[in-house]
CSV table of C-alpha atoms in Angstrom, one decimal:
chain,number,residue,atom,x,y,z
A,1,MET,CA,83.0,56.3,165.9
A,2,ILE,CA,78.8,54.7,165.2
A,3,ASP,CA,77.5,53.6,169.0
A,4,GLU,CA,75.6,51.4,167.3
A,5,GLN,CA,72.5,50.5,169.5
A,6,SER,CA,72.1,54.4,169.4
A,7,ALA,CA,72.2,54.2,165.2
A,8,TRP,CA,69.8,51.4,165.5
A,9,ASP,CA,67.7,53.1,167.4
A,10,ALA,CA,67.6,56.0,166.1
A,11,PHE,CA,66.7,53.5,162.6
A,12,GLU,CA,63.7,52.2,164.3
A,13,ARG,CA,62.5,55.5,164.6
A,14,ARG,CA,63.3,56.5,161.1
A,15,ASP,CA,65.0,59.9,162.7
A,16,ARG,CA,65.7,61.8,160.1
A,17,SER,CA,68.0,64.4,162.3
A,18,ALA,CA,70.7,61.3,162.1
A,19,ASP,CA,70.5,61.2,158.1
A,20,GLU,CA,74.2,63.1,158.6
A,21,ARG,CA,75.1,60.8,160.3
A,22,PHE,CA,75.8,57.1,158.6
A,23,VAL,CA,73.7,54.7,156.6
A,24,VAL,CA,72.7,51.7,156.9
A,25,ALA,CA,73.6,48.8,155.0
A,26,VAL,CA,71.2,45.8,154.1
A,27,THR,CA,73.0,42.6,153.8
A,28,THR,CA,69.9,40.5,152.5
A,29,THR,CA,69.2,42.9,150.0
A,30,ARG,CA,72.9,44.7,149.3
A,31,ILE,CA,71.8,48.5,149.4
A,32,TYR,CA,72.0,51.7,151.6
A,33,CYS,CA,69.2,53.5,152.9
A,34,ARG,CA,69.0,56.8,154.5
A,35,PRO,CA,68.5,56.4,159.4
A,36,SER,CA,64.8,58.4,158.1
A,37,CYS,CA,63.5,56.0,154.7
A,38,PRO,CA,60.7,54.9,155.2
A,39,ALA,CA,60.3,50.9,153.6
A,40,ARG,CA,59.9,48.6,155.4
A,41,ARG,CA,62.9,47.6,158.4
A,42,PRO,CA,65.5,44.3,158.1
A,43,ARG,CA,66.1,42.7,160.4
A,44,ARG,CA,68.8,43.1,163.3
A,45,GLU,CA,71.3,41.1,162.2
A,46,HIS,CA,71.4,41.7,158.7
A,47,VAL,CA,71.8,45.5,159.6
A,48,ARG,CA,75.2,47.3,159.3
A,49,PHE,CA,76.0,50.5,160.0
A,50,TYR,CA,78.8,52.5,158.0
A,51,ALA,CA,79.4,56.9,158.3
A,52,ASP,CA,79.0,57.8,154.8
A,53,ALA,CA,77.7,56.8,151.6
A,54,ALA,CA,81.3,56.3,150.0
A,55,SER,CA,81.7,53.8,153.0
A,56,ALA,CA,79.0,52.2,152.2
A,57,ALA,CA,79.7,51.5,148.3
A,58,GLU,CA,82.9,50.5,148.6
A,59,ARG,CA,81.9,47.9,150.7
A,60,GLY,CA,79.7,46.6,147.4
A,61,TYR,CA,76.1,48.5,148.2
A,62,ARG,CA,74.5,50.2,146.3
A,63,SER,CA,72.6,53.7,147.1
A,64,CYS,CA,67.7,52.4,147.6
A,65,LEU,CA,66.1,54.0,145.1
A,66,ARG,CA,63.2,55.9,147.2
A,67,CYS,CA,65.1,57.1,150.4
A,68,LYS,CA,68.2,58.6,147.9
A,69,PRO,CA,71.3,58.7,149.9
A,70,ASP,CA,73.8,60.2,148.2
A,71,GLU,CA,71.0,62.8,147.8
A,72,VAL,CA,71.9,64.1,151.7
A,73,ALA,CA,75.0,65.9,151.4
A,74,ARG,CA,73.9,68.0,148.0
A,75,ASP,CA,70.6,68.6,150.1
A,76,LYS,CA,72.0,70.7,152.7
A,77,GLN,CA,74.8,72.6,149.8
A,78,ALA,CA,71.0,73.4,148.7
A,79,VAL,CA,70.1,74.3,151.3
A,80,ALA,CA,72.9,76.3,153.3
A,81,ALA,CA,73.3,78.1,149.5
A,82,ALA,CA,69.7,79.7,149.3
A,83,LEU,CA,70.6,80.5,153.1
A,84,ARG,CA,73.2,82.8,152.0
A,85,LEU,CA,70.9,84.2,149.3
A,86,LEU,CA,68.7,85.0,151.6
A,87,GLU,CA,71.3,86.6,154.2
A,88,GLU,CA,72.1,88.8,151.2
A,89,ALA,CA,69.1,90.1,149.1
A,90,GLU,CA,68.0,93.2,149.5
A,91,GLU,CA,64.6,92.3,148.4
A,92,THR,CA,62.2,89.7,149.2
A,93,LEU,CA,63.6,86.1,146.5
A,94,ARG,CA,60.6,84.6,145.2
A,95,LEU,CA,60.7,80.9,145.1
A,96,GLU,CA,60.8,80.3,141.9
A,97,ALA,CA,64.5,82.1,141.9
A,98,LEU,CA,65.4,80.8,144.6
A,99,ALA,CA,65.2,77.1,144.1
A,100,SER,CA,66.6,77.7,140.5
A,101,ALA,CA,69.3,79.9,142.3
A,102,VAL,CA,71.3,76.0,143.7
A,103,GLY,CA,69.0,74.1,141.1
A,104,TYR,CA,65.7,72.5,142.4
A,105,ALA,CA,62.1,72.2,141.4
A,106,PRO,CA,60.4,74.5,143.9
A,107,HIS,CA,57.9,72.4,145.0
A,108,HIS,CA,60.6,70.2,145.9
A,109,PHE,CA,63.1,72.1,147.1
A,110,GLN,CA,60.1,74.1,149.4
A,111,ARG,CA,59.9,70.8,151.2
A,112,LEU,CA,63.3,70.6,151.8
A,113,PHE,CA,63.8,74.4,152.9
A,114,THR,CA,61.4,73.8,155.2
A,115,ARG,CA,62.0,69.8,156.5
A,116,GLU,CA,65.7,71.3,156.9
A,117,VAL,CA,64.9,75.2,158.4
A,118,GLY,CA,62.2,74.8,159.8
A,119,VAL,CA,60.1,77.1,158.3
A,120,SER,CA,59.9,77.6,154.7
A,121,PRO,CA,61.7,80.6,152.9
A,122,ALA,CA,59.0,82.7,152.6
A,123,ALA,CA,58.4,82.7,157.1
A,124,TRP,CA,61.8,83.2,157.1
A,125,GLN,CA,61.9,86.2,154.9
A,126,ARG,CA,59.5,87.7,157.1
A,127,ALA,CA,61.3,86.9,159.7
A,128,ARG,CA,64.2,88.0,158.8
A,129,ARG,CA,62.2,91.6,159.0
A,130,LEU,CA,60.8,91.1,161.6
A,131,GLY,CA,64.1,90.7,163.1
A,132,GLU,CA,65.7,94.1,161.4
A,133,ALA,CA,62.7,95.8,162.7
A,134,ASP,CA,62.5,94.3,166.4
A,135,ARG,CA,66.5,95.2,167.0
A,136,ARG,CA,65.3,99.6,164.9
A,137,LEU,CA,63.4,99.4,168.5
A,138,ALA,CA,65.8,98.3,170.7
A,139,GLU,CA,67.2,101.2,169.5
A,140,GLY,CA,65.0,104.0,170.5
A,141,ALA,CA,63.2,104.1,166.7
A,142,SER,CA,59.7,104.6,166.3
A,143,VAL,CA,57.5,101.7,165.5
A,144,THR,CA,56.6,103.7,162.0
A,145,GLU,CA,60.4,104.3,161.5
A,146,ALA,CA,62.0,100.3,162.3
A,147,ILE,CA,59.1,99.1,160.2
A,148,TYR,CA,60.3,101.1,157.5
A,149,ASP,CA,64.3,101.2,158.1
A,150,ALA,CA,63.8,96.6,158.2
A,151,GLY,CA,62.6,97.3,154.7
A,152,TYR,CA,58.0,96.5,154.3
A,153,SER,CA,57.1,99.4,151.4
A,154,ALA,CA,53.5,99.8,154.7
A,155,PRO,CA,52.5,99.2,158.4
A,156,SER,CA,49.9,97.1,156.8
A,157,ARG,CA,52.8,94.6,155.5
A,158,PHE,CA,54.2,94.0,159.2
A,159,TYR,CA,52.0,93.6,161.5
A,160,GLU,CA,50.8,91.3,158.4
A,161,ASP,CA,54.0,89.0,158.7
A,162,ALA,CA,53.6,89.8,163.0
A,163,ARG,CA,50.3,87.1,162.4
A,164,SER,CA,51.7,85.1,160.0
A,165,LEU,CA,54.2,84.1,162.5
A,166,GLY,CA,52.2,84.4,165.8
A,167,LEU,CA,55.7,87.4,166.7
A,168,ALA,CA,54.5,90.4,168.4
A,169,PRO,CA,57.5,91.9,167.8
A,170,ALA,CA,56.2,96.0,168.7
A,171,ARG,CA,55.4,94.9,172.1
A,172,PRO,CA,57.6,94.2,174.3
A,173,ALA,CA,59.6,97.3,173.4
A,174,LYS,CA,56.1,99.0,174.3
A,175,GLY,CA,56.0,96.9,178.2
A,176,GLY,CA,53.9,94.7,176.9
A,177,GLN,CA,51.3,97.6,176.5
A,178,GLY,CA,47.8,96.1,175.4
A,179,MET,CA,48.6,92.4,176.4
A,180,VAL,CA,47.0,89.9,179.5
A,181,ILE,CA,49.0,86.9,180.4
A,182,ASN,CA,48.2,84.5,182.1
A,183,TRP,CA,51.1,82.3,184.7
A,184,ALA,CA,51.3,80.4,187.2
A,185,VAL,CA,54.5,79.0,189.5
A,186,VAL,CA,54.1,74.6,189.5
A,187,ASP,CA,56.8,72.4,191.1
A,188,CYS,CA,57.9,69.8,188.7
A,189,GLN,CA,60.9,67.5,190.0
A,190,PHE,CA,62.8,69.8,188.8
A,191,GLY,CA,61.8,72.7,190.5
A,192,PRO,CA,60.1,76.0,190.1
A,193,LEU,CA,58.6,76.4,186.8
A,194,LEU,CA,56.9,79.9,185.8
A,195,ILE,CA,55.1,79.6,182.6
A,196,ALA,CA,53.8,82.5,180.7
A,197,ALA,CA,50.8,83.2,178.0
A,198,THR,CA,49.3,85.3,176.2
A,199,GLU,CA,45.6,84.4,174.3
A,200,ARG,CA,48.9,84.2,170.8
A,201,GLY,CA,51.4,81.5,173.2
A,202,LEU,CA,53.8,80.7,175.9
A,203,CYS,CA,55.5,83.6,176.2
A,204,ARG,CA,57.9,82.8,179.7
A,205,VAL,CA,59.5,79.3,180.5
A,206,SER,CA,61.6,79.2,183.0
A,207,PHE,CA,62.7,78.1,186.2
A,208,GLN,CA,62.7,80.1,189.7
A,209,GLU,CA,61.8,83.7,188.2
A,210,ASP,CA,58.2,84.4,189.5
A,211,ALA,CA,55.9,86.8,189.0
A,212,ALA,CA,57.6,89.9,190.1
A,213,ALA,CA,60.2,88.3,187.4
A,214,LEU,CA,57.9,88.3,184.3
A,215,GLN,CA,56.2,91.9,185.7
A,216,ARG,CA,60.0,92.9,185.0
A,217,ARG,CA,59.7,92.1,181.9
A,218,TYR,CA,56.5,93.2,180.6
A,219,PRO,CA,56.2,96.4,183.1
A,220,ALA,CA,53.2,97.2,181.3
A,221,ALA,CA,51.2,94.0,180.9
A,222,GLU,CA,48.0,93.2,182.6
A,223,LEU,CA,49.4,90.0,184.5
A,224,VAL,CA,47.3,87.1,185.7
A,225,GLU,CA,47.5,83.8,187.9
A,226,ASN,CA,45.8,81.3,186.4
A,227,GLY,CA,46.5,77.6,186.6
A,228,GLU,CA,44.2,76.6,184.7
A,229,ALA,CA,45.0,78.5,181.2
A,230,PRO,CA,44.5,76.4,178.6
A,231,LEU,CA,48.1,77.3,176.9
A,232,ILE,CA,49.4,76.5,180.5
A,233,LYS,CA,48.0,73.3,181.2
A,234,ALA,CA,48.5,73.1,177.9
A,235,ALA,CA,52.9,73.2,178.8
A,236,LEU,CA,52.2,71.2,181.1
A,237,ALA,CA,51.1,68.3,179.8
A,238,ALA,CA,54.1,68.3,177.1
A,239,ILE,CA,56.5,69.0,180.2
A,240,GLU,CA,55.5,65.9,180.8
A,241,ASP,CA,55.4,63.9,177.8
A,242,PRO,CA,58.1,66.3,175.7
A,243,ALA,CA,56.6,64.9,172.7
A,244,LEU,CA,54.3,67.2,172.4
A,245,ALA,CA,56.1,70.0,172.8
A,246,ALA,CA,56.5,70.6,168.9
A,247,ALA,CA,52.8,71.6,168.3
A,248,LEU,CA,52.1,74.2,170.9
A,249,PRO,CA,52.0,78.3,169.5
A,250,THR,CA,54.9,80.4,171.5
A,251,ASP,CA,54.0,84.1,171.5
A,252,VAL,CA,57.8,85.9,171.7
A,253,SER,CA,60.1,87.7,169.8
A,254,GLY,CA,63.8,87.7,167.8
A,255,THR,CA,65.7,88.3,165.7
A,256,ALA,CA,65.7,86.3,162.3
A,257,PHE,CA,68.8,84.7,163.2
A,258,GLN,CA,67.3,83.6,167.1
A,259,GLN,CA,63.9,82.2,165.5
A,260,ARG,CA,65.9,79.8,163.3
A,261,VAL,CA,68.0,78.4,166.0
A,262,TRP,CA,65.1,77.9,167.7
A,263,ALA,CA,62.5,76.9,165.7
A,264,GLU,CA,65.6,73.7,164.8
A,265,LEU,CA,65.0,73.5,168.6
A,266,ARG,CA,62.7,71.7,168.7
A,267,ARG,CA,63.2,69.5,165.8
A,268,ILE,CA,66.2,67.4,168.0
A,269,PRO,CA,63.7,64.7,169.3
A,270,PRO,CA,63.5,64.0,172.9
A,271,GLY,CA,66.4,62.1,174.0
A,272,GLU,CA,68.7,63.3,171.8
A,273,THR,CA,71.0,66.1,171.8
A,274,ARG,CA,73.1,68.4,169.4
A,275,SER,CA,75.9,70.0,169.0
A,276,TYR,CA,76.2,73.9,168.5
A,277,LEU,CA,78.2,72.6,166.1
A,278,ASP,CA,75.0,70.5,164.3
A,279,ILE,CA,72.7,73.7,164.6
A,280,ALA,CA,75.0,75.9,163.0
A,281,ARG,CA,75.4,73.8,160.3
A,282,ALA,CA,71.4,73.6,160.8
A,283,VAL,CA,70.6,76.8,159.8
A,284,GLY,CA,73.1,77.4,156.8
A,285,ASP,CA,76.5,78.6,158.6
A,286,ALA,CA,78.7,76.6,160.1
A,287,ASN,CA,81.0,79.4,161.4
A,288,ALA,CA,78.1,80.0,163.9
A,289,THR,CA,78.5,78.3,167.0
A,290,ARG,CA,79.8,81.1,168.8
A,291,ALA,CA,76.0,83.3,167.6
A,292,VAL,CA,73.9,79.5,168.1
A,293,GLY,CA,75.5,79.9,172.0
A,294,THR,CA,74.5,82.9,172.7
A,295,ALA,CA,70.5,82.4,171.0
A,296,ASN,CA,70.6,79.4,172.8
A,297,GLY,CA,71.2,80.9,175.7
A,298,ALA,CA,68.4,83.4,174.9
A,299,ASN,CA,66.0,80.7,174.4
A,300,PRO,CA,62.7,83.2,176.7
A,301,ILE,CA,61.2,79.4,176.5
A,302,ALA,CA,62.2,76.6,178.3
A,303,ILE,CA,62.2,73.2,178.0
A,304,ILE,CA,59.1,74.0,175.4
A,305,VAL,CA,61.9,75.6,173.4
A,306,PRO,CA,64.7,72.6,174.4
A,307,CYS,CA,67.9,75.0,174.9
A,308,HIS,CA,69.4,71.7,177.4
A,309,ARG,CA,69.2,69.3,174.2
A,310,VAL,CA,72.4,71.5,173.1
A,311,VAL,CA,75.6,70.6,174.1
A,312,ARG,CA,79.5,71.3,173.5
A,313,ASN,CA,80.8,70.3,170.9
A,314,ASP,CA,83.2,67.5,172.3
A,315,GLY,CA,79.9,66.1,173.9
A,316,SER,CA,80.5,68.1,177.6
A,317,LEU,CA,77.4,69.6,179.1
A,318,GLY,CA,77.8,73.0,178.9
A,319,GLY,CA,76.0,75.2,180.3
A,320,TYR,CA,72.5,76.6,181.0
A,321,ALA,CA,70.5,79.1,182.8
A,322,GLY,CA,68.5,77.0,185.2
A,323,GLY,CA,71.8,75.1,186.5
A,324,LEU,CA,73.4,72.1,184.9
A,325,GLU,CA,72.5,69.4,187.5
A,326,ARG,CA,69.1,70.3,186.3
A,327,LYS,CA,70.3,70.2,182.9
A,328,LYS,CA,71.3,66.6,183.5
A,329,ASP,CA,68.2,66.2,185.6
A,330,LEU,CA,66.2,66.8,182.4
A,331,LEU,CA,68.5,64.7,180.0
A,332,ALA,CA,68.7,61.7,181.7
A,333,ALA,CA,64.7,61.8,182.4
A,334,GLU,CA,63.9,62.8,178.3
A,335,THR,CA,65.7,59.3,177.5
A,336,LYS,CA,64.0,57.5,180.1
A,337,LEU,CA,60.9,58.4,179.0
A,338,ALA,CA,62.1,58.0,175.4
A,339,GLN,CA,62.8,54.2,177.0
A,340,GLY,CA,59.7,54.1,177.8
A,341,SER,CA,59.7,54.4,181.8
A,342,LEU,CA,58.6,57.0,184.1
A,343,PRO,CA,56.3,59.9,183.0
A,344,LEU,CA,58.8,63.7,184.0
A,345,LEU,CA,56.4,65.6,185.6
A,346,SER,CA,55.8,64.4,189.3
């Protein structure tokens, strides 16, 4: 069953994440569209909602030539196929070869892949190599061994990839040696919140942690209590207005799969939720719901990377590192804000 008010709200917002959940039919023009269609919105009384394009077509509606809703499933299948090819590839795949393999023009597929996955094919492959290097470092390999085992031809390529993605995979393995981390604990309406950032981006946002917990994560780093640091102030602003969070840089390491999941979490609009299955499908593997849950739980940057917006496949809230009541409060506050209510931060 389609909740028509929620569907209309998504249609008004041009919510791209709703494109695979339903189509919008307009009685005056007899066409059906994606919820994200860029065309001018019709009046509410002229709109009908259907589960899929086939259902709308059965009722005499035709496909919109502007947003092409019939291509939604094809696009999803192409991205899923591309991700399988990337997972299986032993060497870097060029965009032209990848796009050709799934039947798309390179530039169009670049936009499509980036929209669905959150990063470009090239960035995805860089993240995968970095993730493999991280895994080898965690197993105790030297930096040089990890670099070559992950498939890099030279250390310089490894560090180029790390810089291009805003990551520093080797540093956590060294206990944060050489890092300067600004931090502060703030009191918001959801409880005490630790916010920590390097010069590259946010590295930790978590409830009920303090400087001692941060030092245990980065024993060799220099910790500086500084609530006036620009990134800490920016994070506070994003907690008050979640729409600002997606633009904030991060400085965290993770496997390629974790990076894909975290990127997908940042695409969930405030006031909405996704299931573990939704996220698994979005990253190209519908069977990976358990792995998605693990990556969700490993998220080091609460609220900014909104793992609280992920629920169980049956719609129940599931767990949350900050506590289930806090998850309820976060979702309720974001829903009110999305509807034009008061800001989140007290």
